[in-house]
Amino acid sequence: MTSSSSPSQDSQRFAHSHPEGLRADALMEEDVAWSHEIDGERDGDQFDRSERAALRRVAGLSTELEDVTEVEYRQLRLERVVLVGVWTSGTAQDSENSLAELAALAETAGALVLDGVIQRRDKPDAATYIGSGKATELRDIVLETGADTVICDGELSPGQLIHLEDVVKVKVIDRTALILDIFAQHAKSREGKAQVALAQMQYMLPRLRGWGQSLSRQMGGGKGGGLATRGPGETKIETDRRRIREKMAKMRREIADMKTGREIKRQERKRNKVPSVAIAGYTNAGKSSLLNRLTGAGVLVENSLFATLDPTVRRAETPSGRLYTLADTVGFVRHLPHHLVEAFRSTMEEVGESDLILHVVDGSHPNPEEQLTAVREVITDVGATRVPEIVVINKADAADPLTLQRLMRIEKRSIAVSARTGQGIEELLALIDNELPRPSVEVEALVPYTLGKLVARAHTEGEVISEEHTPEGTLLKVRVHEELAADLAPYVPVAVPVA
């Protein structure tokens, strides 16, 4: 028999374990935590910060289910939401952590979280997600709190959405729709906007609904356009679906064209033998802060989920003088919608094509091991399992020392750092230097002074071990790739492959 508990009891237990309410303060601090005096020097000018915090008028904001046929005045307000989760496996703490993350996602999207309930079930109900009786109790909570939206901690089928809305009488969305909404708010580049739009259309296509004339038949295709004698034509909802499919096909072509431009840049870096490092990790783990600390990129830093979506590639240099590129990728989250994985696959290929992955994990998170598992699932999906990985445990200044010790014991190739204070950054740079692939041939050559370009290539494309200026020319001892070794061959007494 399926065990369950009342939403009011679950709400009390959830609120008791989170005394600050469902604001998920551990994940979402107020923006004033960012200080220009402390963080400005490291993170740059942060031009996007004022733009994101500015007032924006939202056209057609509505949380009602019925169609709007007349112009009417509506007060601009934050959506007031109630969260609901189904606990099917794991511990009670795991389910509460998942709901706390959903609260953080809701606040990132601009909603006001009023309450949260969890129900214990063997599996979600096929009709209403939480069962008809619990749906009625959820309706009472919605009326009591004055909420206008219910957010479910999972991906709901079209039937579950319809049936649950019929019971609670307010708008119902799921975790996938919420994440898509955040991505739509934060995407800035042309490619990012196209990828989000494609993912939203993939999500909405099976969930289109129609009332009244949406289900009526259009005129059939009679010859000459007069009387329709060939039977009924498409319904309006079928027409909408066909148009969405056409838009999706067009969007895929546009993304493929933009992918070509990025591949050209990637091939240029490969041609110049520049190693690449990709920063991957859970959302809000501090990837952009780490990129700013290592390169001074000035990327937006904000203590919120999915603050930056567009990949950023910056040039960096190891302590020994070797050049490499550092790419910041989109953040991951548990149960990342497969629509987003497919739409952002071309962007995530930056991880698969890299020579080294810096897997950033939040050391101060209540369950960092779960973050590691969620990110590795996506890395496996994009085919990047063979790329060497360094686990970077960020926020070491705020983490529990016992948690750091546990993670470093589990993850053999790991290092604890703090992008905010700079702790461990020098050690991380040295580790990157050691892990990056090195040129395969060691060369000692006497290059004439008339071939200065060859010496410059040795510095930019290889690893100079020693350099001496003699009367005959520049005596170089370098590690280089095979192509440059062939160009240096006329001036090389011996070329020894490195064991």
mmCIF file with all atom_site columns, C-alpha atoms in Angstrom, residues 182-333:
data_model
loop_
_atom_site.group_PDB
_atom_site.id
_atom_site.type_symbol
_atom_site.label_atom_id
_atom_site.label_alt_id
_atom_site.label_comp_id
_atom_site.label_asym_id
_atom_site.label_entity_id
_atom_site.label_seq_id
_atom_site.pdbx_PDB_ins_code
_atom_site.Cartn_x
_atom_site.Cartn_y
_atom_site.Cartn_z
_atom_site.occupancy
_atom_site.B_iso_or_equiv
_atom_site.pdbx_formal_charge
_atom_site.auth_seq_id
_atom_site.auth_comp_id
_atom_site.auth_asym_id
_atom_site.auth_atom_id
_atom_site.pdbx_PDB_model_num
ATOM 1   C CA . ILE A 1 182 ? 15.239  30.838 -16.655 1.00 0.00 ? 182 ILE A CA 1
ATOM 2   C CA . PHE A 1 183 ? 17.277  30.026 -19.760 1.00 0.00 ? 183 PHE A CA 1
ATOM 3   C CA . ALA A 1 184 ? 15.006  32.261 -21.854 1.00 0.00 ? 184 ALA A CA 1
ATOM 4   C CA . GLN A 1 185 ? 15.574  35.144 -19.417 1.00 0.00 ? 185 GLN A CA 1
ATOM 5   C CA . HIS A 1 186 ? 19.358  34.791 -19.271 1.00 0.00 ? 186 HIS A CA 1
ATOM 6   C CA . ALA A 1 187 ? 20.314  33.884 -22.857 1.00 0.00 ? 187 ALA A CA 1
ATOM 7   C CA . LYS A 1 188 ? 22.014  36.866 -24.514 1.00 0.00 ? 188 LYS A CA 1
ATOM 8   C CA . SER A 1 189 ? 23.884  35.654 -27.588 1.00 0.00 ? 189 SER A CA 1
ATOM 9   C CA . ARG A 1 190 ? 22.120  34.891 -30.870 1.00 0.00 ? 190 ARG A CA 1
ATOM 10  C CA . GLU A 1 191 ? 23.063  31.234 -30.637 1.00 0.00 ? 191 GLU A CA 1
ATOM 11  C CA . GLY A 1 192 ? 21.966  30.972 -26.997 1.00 0.00 ? 192 GLY A CA 1
ATOM 12  C CA . LYS A 1 193 ? 18.563  32.476 -27.779 1.00 0.00 ? 193 LYS A CA 1
ATOM 13  C CA . ALA A 1 194 ? 18.104  30.123 -30.730 1.00 0.00 ? 194 ALA A CA 1
ATOM 14  C CA . GLN A 1 195 ? 19.010  27.084 -28.636 1.00 0.00 ? 195 GLN A CA 1
ATOM 15  C CA . VAL A 1 196 ? 16.579  28.063 -25.872 1.00 0.00 ? 196 VAL A CA 1
ATOM 16  C CA . ALA A 1 197 ? 13.799  28.745 -28.395 1.00 0.00 ? 197 ALA A CA 1
ATOM 17  C CA . LEU A 1 198 ? 14.334  25.306 -29.961 1.00 0.00 ? 198 LEU A CA 1
ATOM 18  C CA . ALA A 1 199 ? 14.199  23.613 -26.549 1.00 0.00 ? 199 ALA A CA 1
ATOM 19  C CA . GLN A 1 200 ? 10.999  25.485 -25.643 1.00 0.00 ? 200 GLN A CA 1
ATOM 20  C CA . MET A 1 201 ? 9.297   24.460 -28.877 1.00 0.00 ? 201 MET A CA 1
ATOM 21  C CA . GLN A 1 202 ? 10.335  20.823 -28.359 1.00 0.00 ? 202 GLN A CA 1
ATOM 22  C CA . TYR A 1 203 ? 8.799   20.976 -24.885 1.00 0.00 ? 203 TYR A CA 1
ATOM 23  C CA . MET A 1 204 ? 5.588   22.740 -25.937 1.00 0.00 ? 204 MET A CA 1
ATOM 24  C CA . LEU A 1 205 ? 4.807   20.687 -29.052 1.00 0.00 ? 205 LEU A CA 1
ATOM 25  C CA . PRO A 1 206 ? 3.165   17.713 -27.265 1.00 0.00 ? 206 PRO A CA 1
ATOM 26  C CA . ARG A 1 207 ? 1.558   20.044 -24.686 1.00 0.00 ? 207 ARG A CA 1
ATOM 27  C CA . LEU A 1 208 ? -0.459  22.272 -27.027 1.00 0.00 ? 208 LEU A CA 1
ATOM 28  C CA . ARG A 1 209 ? -4.082  22.576 -25.977 1.00 0.00 ? 209 ARG A CA 1
ATOM 29  C CA . GLY A 1 210 ? -7.101  24.105 -27.596 1.00 0.00 ? 210 GLY A CA 1
ATOM 30  C CA . TRP A 1 211 ? -10.570 25.216 -26.555 1.00 0.00 ? 211 TRP A CA 1
ATOM 31  C CA . GLY A 1 212 ? -13.657 25.885 -28.642 1.00 0.00 ? 212 GLY A CA 1
ATOM 32  C CA . GLN A 1 213 ? -12.776 26.726 -32.230 1.00 0.00 ? 213 GLN A CA 1
ATOM 33  C CA . SER A 1 214 ? -9.267  25.329 -31.791 1.00 0.00 ? 214 SER A CA 1
ATOM 34  C CA . LEU A 1 215 ? -10.836 21.879 -32.245 1.00 0.00 ? 215 LEU A CA 1
ATOM 35  C CA . SER A 1 216 ? -13.068 22.813 -35.179 1.00 0.00 ? 216 SER A CA 1
ATOM 36  C CA . ARG A 1 217 ? -12.208 21.689 -38.684 1.00 0.00 ? 217 ARG A CA 1
ATOM 37  C CA . GLN A 1 218 ? -11.044 24.090 -41.347 1.00 0.00 ? 218 GLN A CA 1
ATOM 38  C CA . MET A 1 219 ? -12.375 23.971 -44.900 1.00 0.00 ? 219 MET A CA 1
ATOM 39  C CA . GLY A 1 220 ? -11.108 21.039 -46.952 1.00 0.00 ? 220 GLY A CA 1
ATOM 40  C CA . GLY A 1 221 ? -9.091  21.343 -50.131 1.00 0.00 ? 221 GLY A CA 1
ATOM 41  C CA . GLY A 1 222 ? -11.777 21.346 -52.812 1.00 0.00 ? 222 GLY A CA 1
ATOM 42  C CA . LYS A 1 223 ? -10.577 22.067 -56.354 1.00 0.00 ? 223 LYS A CA 1
ATOM 43  C CA . GLY A 1 224 ? -10.967 25.711 -57.287 1.00 0.00 ? 224 GLY A CA 1
ATOM 44  C CA . GLY A 1 225 ? -11.301 26.857 -53.671 1.00 0.00 ? 225 GLY A CA 1
ATOM 45  C CA . GLY A 1 226 ? -15.107 26.834 -53.730 1.00 0.00 ? 226 GLY A CA 1
ATOM 46  C CA . LEU A 1 227 ? -17.113 24.116 -52.048 1.00 0.00 ? 227 LEU A CA 1
ATOM 47  C CA . ALA A 1 228 ? -14.922 21.799 -49.950 1.00 0.00 ? 228 ALA A CA 1
ATOM 48  C CA . THR A 1 229 ? -15.866 18.334 -51.135 1.00 0.00 ? 229 THR A CA 1
ATOM 49  C CA . ARG A 1 230 ? -12.827 16.317 -50.055 1.00 0.00 ? 230 ARG A CA 1
ATOM 50  C CA . GLY A 1 231 ? -13.676 15.991 -46.401 1.00 0.00 ? 231 GLY A CA 1
ATOM 51  C CA . PRO A 1 232 ? -12.543 17.849 -43.295 1.00 0.00 ? 232 PRO A CA 1
ATOM 52  C CA . GLY A 1 233 ? -9.218  19.654 -43.211 1.00 0.00 ? 233 GLY A CA 1
ATOM 53  C CA . GLU A 1 234 ? -6.858  20.356 -40.320 1.00 0.00 ? 234 GLU A CA 1
ATOM 54  C CA . THR A 1 235 ? -8.003  21.507 -36.934 1.00 0.00 ? 235 THR A CA 1
ATOM 55  C CA . LYS A 1 236 ? -6.424  24.715 -35.693 1.00 0.00 ? 236 LYS A CA 1
ATOM 56  C CA . ILE A 1 237 ? -4.331  22.812 -33.168 1.00 0.00 ? 237 ILE A CA 1
ATOM 57  C CA . GLU A 1 238 ? -2.968  20.627 -35.980 1.00 0.00 ? 238 GLU A CA 1
ATOM 58  C CA . THR A 1 239 ? -2.107  23.773 -37.913 1.00 0.00 ? 239 THR A CA 1
ATOM 59  C CA . ASP A 1 240 ? -0.298  25.167 -34.863 1.00 0.00 ? 240 ASP A CA 1
ATOM 60  C CA . ARG A 1 241 ? 1.700   21.967 -34.492 1.00 0.00 ? 241 ARG A CA 1
ATOM 61  C CA . ARG A 1 242 ? 2.690   22.008 -38.163 1.00 0.00 ? 242 ARG A CA 1
ATOM 62  C CA . ARG A 1 243 ? 3.869   25.616 -37.893 1.00 0.00 ? 243 ARG A CA 1
ATOM 63  C CA . ILE A 1 244 ? 5.897   24.816 -34.772 1.00 0.00 ? 244 ILE A CA 1
ATOM 64  C CA . ARG A 1 245 ? 7.575   21.888 -36.575 1.00 0.00 ? 245 ARG A CA 1
ATOM 65  C CA . GLU A 1 246 ? 8.440   24.207 -39.462 1.00 0.00 ? 246 GLU A CA 1
ATOM 66  C CA . LYS A 1 247 ? 9.921   26.752 -37.039 1.00 0.00 ? 247 LYS A CA 1
ATOM 67  C CA . MET A 1 248 ? 11.904  23.999 -35.302 1.00 0.00 ? 248 MET A CA 1
ATOM 68  C CA . ALA A 1 249 ? 13.367  22.838 -38.615 1.00 0.00 ? 249 ALA A CA 1
ATOM 69  C CA . LYS A 1 250 ? 14.361  26.418 -39.458 1.00 0.00 ? 250 LYS A CA 1
ATOM 70  C CA . MET A 1 251 ? 15.901  26.877 -35.982 1.00 0.00 ? 251 MET A CA 1
ATOM 71  C CA . ARG A 1 252 ? 17.938  23.689 -36.331 1.00 0.00 ? 252 ARG A CA 1
ATOM 72  C CA . ARG A 1 253 ? 19.363  24.940 -39.654 1.00 0.00 ? 253 ARG A CA 1
ATOM 73  C CA . GLU A 1 254 ? 20.314  28.269 -38.074 1.00 0.00 ? 254 GLU A CA 1
ATOM 74  C CA . ILE A 1 255 ? 22.020  26.542 -35.126 1.00 0.00 ? 255 ILE A CA 1
ATOM 75  C CA . ALA A 1 256 ? 23.897  24.261 -37.535 1.00 0.00 ? 256 ALA A CA 1
ATOM 76  C CA . ASP A 1 257 ? 25.161  27.331 -39.422 1.00 0.00 ? 257 ASP A CA 1
ATOM 77  C CA . MET A 1 258 ? 26.323  28.956 -36.178 1.00 0.00 ? 258 MET A CA 1
ATOM 78  C CA . LYS A 1 259 ? 27.977  25.694 -35.159 1.00 0.00 ? 259 LYS A CA 1
ATOM 79  C CA . THR A 1 260 ? 30.061  25.849 -38.350 1.00 0.00 ? 260 THR A CA 1
ATOM 80  C CA . GLY A 1 261 ? 31.535  29.200 -37.301 1.00 0.00 ? 261 GLY A CA 1
ATOM 81  C CA . ARG A 1 262 ? 32.541  27.861 -33.900 1.00 0.00 ? 262 ARG A CA 1
ATOM 82  C CA . GLU A 1 263 ? 34.076  24.749 -35.459 1.00 0.00 ? 263 GLU A CA 1
ATOM 83  C CA . ILE A 1 264 ? 36.203  26.943 -37.733 1.00 0.00 ? 264 ILE A CA 1
ATOM 84  C CA . LYS A 1 265 ? 37.575  28.780 -34.682 1.00 0.00 ? 265 LYS A CA 1
ATOM 85  C CA . ARG A 1 266 ? 38.168  25.455 -32.923 1.00 0.00 ? 266 ARG A CA 1
ATOM 86  C CA . GLN A 1 267 ? 40.027  24.063 -35.951 1.00 0.00 ? 267 GLN A CA 1
ATOM 87  C CA . GLU A 1 268 ? 42.169  27.215 -36.058 1.00 0.00 ? 268 GLU A CA 1
ATOM 88  C CA . ARG A 1 269 ? 43.185  26.651 -32.440 1.00 0.00 ? 269 ARG A CA 1
ATOM 89  C CA . LYS A 1 270 ? 43.983  23.019 -33.224 1.00 0.00 ? 270 LYS A CA 1
ATOM 90  C CA . ARG A 1 271 ? 46.024  24.027 -36.256 1.00 0.00 ? 271 ARG A CA 1
ATOM 91  C CA . ASN A 1 272 ? 48.087  26.312 -34.048 1.00 0.00 ? 272 ASN A CA 1
ATOM 92  C CA . LYS A 1 273 ? 48.427  23.449 -31.521 1.00 0.00 ? 273 LYS A CA 1
ATOM 93  C CA . VAL A 1 274 ? 46.856  25.506 -28.701 1.00 0.00 ? 274 VAL A CA 1
ATOM 94  C CA . PRO A 1 275 ? 45.625  23.178 -25.896 1.00 0.00 ? 275 PRO A CA 1
ATOM 95  C CA . SER A 1 276 ? 42.101  23.776 -24.603 1.00 0.00 ? 276 SER A CA 1
ATOM 96  C CA . VAL A 1 277 ? 40.659  23.491 -21.097 1.00 0.00 ? 277 VAL A CA 1
ATOM 97  C CA . ALA A 1 278 ? 36.873  23.403 -20.466 1.00 0.00 ? 278 ALA A CA 1
ATOM 98  C CA . ILE A 1 279 ? 35.274  24.448 -17.169 1.00 0.00 ? 279 ILE A CA 1
ATOM 99  C CA . ALA A 1 280 ? 32.217  22.295 -16.446 1.00 0.00 ? 280 ALA A CA 1
ATOM 100 C CA . GLY A 1 281 ? 30.150  21.913 -13.330 1.00 0.00 ? 281 GLY A CA 1
ATOM 101 C CA . TYR A 1 282 ? 26.883  22.336 -11.479 1.00 0.00 ? 282 TYR A CA 1
ATOM 102 C CA . THR A 1 283 ? 25.096  25.649 -11.736 1.00 0.00 ? 283 THR A CA 1
ATOM 103 C CA . ASN A 1 284 ? 26.191  28.213 -9.136  1.00 0.00 ? 284 ASN A CA 1
ATOM 104 C CA . ALA A 1 285 ? 29.337  26.196 -8.318  1.00 0.00 ? 285 ALA A CA 1
ATOM 105 C CA . GLY A 1 286 ? 31.540  29.187 -9.203  1.00 0.00 ? 286 GLY A CA 1
ATOM 106 C CA . LYS A 1 287 ? 32.648  28.443 -12.791 1.00 0.00 ? 287 LYS A CA 1
ATOM 107 C CA . SER A 1 288 ? 32.529  32.065 -13.949 1.00 0.00 ? 288 SER A CA 1
ATOM 108 C CA . SER A 1 289 ? 34.302  33.227 -10.771 1.00 0.00 ? 289 SER A CA 1
ATOM 109 C CA . LEU A 1 290 ? 37.060  30.694 -11.446 1.00 0.00 ? 290 LEU A CA 1
ATOM 110 C CA . LEU A 1 291 ? 37.353  31.870 -15.071 1.00 0.00 ? 291 LEU A CA 1
ATOM 111 C CA . ASN A 1 292 ? 37.652  35.476 -13.870 1.00 0.00 ? 292 ASN A CA 1
ATOM 112 C CA . ARG A 1 293 ? 40.265  34.514 -11.285 1.00 0.00 ? 293 ARG A CA 1
ATOM 113 C CA . LEU A 1 294 ? 42.381  32.597 -13.835 1.00 0.00 ? 294 LEU A CA 1
ATOM 114 C CA . THR A 1 295 ? 42.077  34.965 -16.811 1.00 0.00 ? 295 THR A CA 1
ATOM 115 C CA . GLY A 1 296 ? 40.501  38.268 -15.656 1.00 0.00 ? 296 GLY A CA 1
ATOM 116 C CA . ALA A 1 297 ? 37.690  37.695 -18.200 1.00 0.00 ? 297 ALA A CA 1
ATOM 117 C CA . GLY A 1 298 ? 35.163  39.994 -16.473 1.00 0.00 ? 298 GLY A CA 1
ATOM 118 C CA . VAL A 1 299 ? 32.293  37.523 -16.951 1.00 0.00 ? 299 VAL A CA 1
ATOM 119 C CA . LEU A 1 300 ? 29.085  38.214 -14.998 1.00 0.00 ? 300 LEU A CA 1
ATOM 120 C CA . VAL A 1 301 ? 29.270  36.732 -11.487 1.00 0.00 ? 301 VAL A CA 1
ATOM 121 C CA . GLU A 1 302 ? 26.057  36.398 -9.500  1.00 0.00 ? 302 GLU A CA 1
ATOM 122 C CA . ASN A 1 303 ? 25.003  34.105 -6.676  1.00 0.00 ? 303 ASN A CA 1
ATOM 123 C CA . SER A 1 304 ? 22.057  32.669 -8.586  1.00 0.00 ? 304 SER A CA 1
ATOM 124 C CA . LEU A 1 305 ? 21.324  29.626 -10.680 1.00 0.00 ? 305 LEU A CA 1
ATOM 125 C CA . PHE A 1 306 ? 22.215  29.775 -14.387 1.00 0.00 ? 306 PHE A CA 1
ATOM 126 C CA . ALA A 1 307 ? 23.525  33.356 -14.132 1.00 0.00 ? 307 ALA A CA 1
ATOM 127 C CA . THR A 1 308 ? 25.624  32.856 -17.290 1.00 0.00 ? 308 THR A CA 1
ATOM 128 C CA . LEU A 1 309 ? 24.607  30.656 -20.219 1.00 0.00 ? 309 LEU A CA 1
ATOM 129 C CA . ASP A 1 310 ? 26.681  31.749 -23.198 1.00 0.00 ? 310 ASP A CA 1
ATOM 130 C CA . PRO A 1 311 ? 30.049  29.970 -23.438 1.00 0.00 ? 311 PRO A CA 1
ATOM 131 C CA . THR A 1 312 ? 33.084  32.211 -23.025 1.00 0.00 ? 312 THR A CA 1
ATOM 132 C CA . VAL A 1 313 ? 36.551  31.304 -24.356 1.00 0.00 ? 313 VAL A CA 1
ATOM 133 C CA . ARG A 1 314 ? 39.594  33.186 -23.038 1.00 0.00 ? 314 ARG A CA 1
ATOM 134 C CA . ARG A 1 315 ? 43.318  32.899 -23.604 1.00 0.00 ? 315 ARG A CA 1
ATOM 135 C CA . ALA A 1 316 ? 45.415  31.856 -20.607 1.00 0.00 ? 316 ALA A CA 1
ATOM 136 C CA . GLU A 1 317 ? 49.028  31.022 -19.819 1.00 0.00 ? 317 GLU A CA 1
ATOM 137 C CA . THR A 1 318 ? 50.559  28.378 -17.576 1.00 0.00 ? 318 THR A CA 1
ATOM 138 C CA . PRO A 1 319 ? 53.298  29.255 -15.029 1.00 0.00 ? 319 PRO A CA 1
ATOM 139 C CA . SER A 1 320 ? 55.861  27.814 -17.472 1.00 0.00 ? 320 SER A CA 1
ATOM 140 C CA . GLY A 1 321 ? 54.678  30.144 -20.253 1.00 0.00 ? 321 GLY A CA 1
ATOM 141 C CA . ARG A 1 322 ? 52.563  27.703 -22.302 1.00 0.00 ? 322 ARG A CA 1
ATOM 142 C CA . LEU A 1 323 ? 49.462  29.198 -23.951 1.00 0.00 ? 323 LEU A CA 1
ATOM 143 C CA . TYR A 1 324 ? 46.061  27.488 -23.729 1.00 0.00 ? 324 TYR A CA 1
ATOM 144 C CA . THR A 1 325 ? 42.382  28.416 -24.007 1.00 0.00 ? 325 THR A CA 1
ATOM 145 C CA . LEU A 1 326 ? 39.930  28.296 -21.100 1.00 0.00 ? 326 LEU A CA 1
ATOM 146 C CA . ALA A 1 327 ? 36.227  27.840 -21.941 1.00 0.00 ? 327 ALA A CA 1
ATOM 147 C CA . ASP A 1 328 ? 33.362  28.479 -19.496 1.00 0.00 ? 328 ASP A CA 1
ATOM 148 C CA . THR A 1 329 ? 30.361  26.281 -20.349 1.00 0.00 ? 329 THR A CA 1
ATOM 149 C CA . VAL A 1 330 ? 26.688  26.290 -19.372 1.00 0.00 ? 330 VAL A CA 1
ATOM 150 C CA . GLY A 1 331 ? 25.955  25.029 -15.867 1.00 0.00 ? 331 GLY A CA 1
ATOM 151 C CA . PHE A 1 332 ? 24.259  21.702 -15.237 1.00 0.00 ? 332 PHE A CA 1
ATOM 152 C CA . VAL A 1 333 ? 21.566  20.718 -12.763 1.00 0.00 ? 333 VAL A CA 1
#
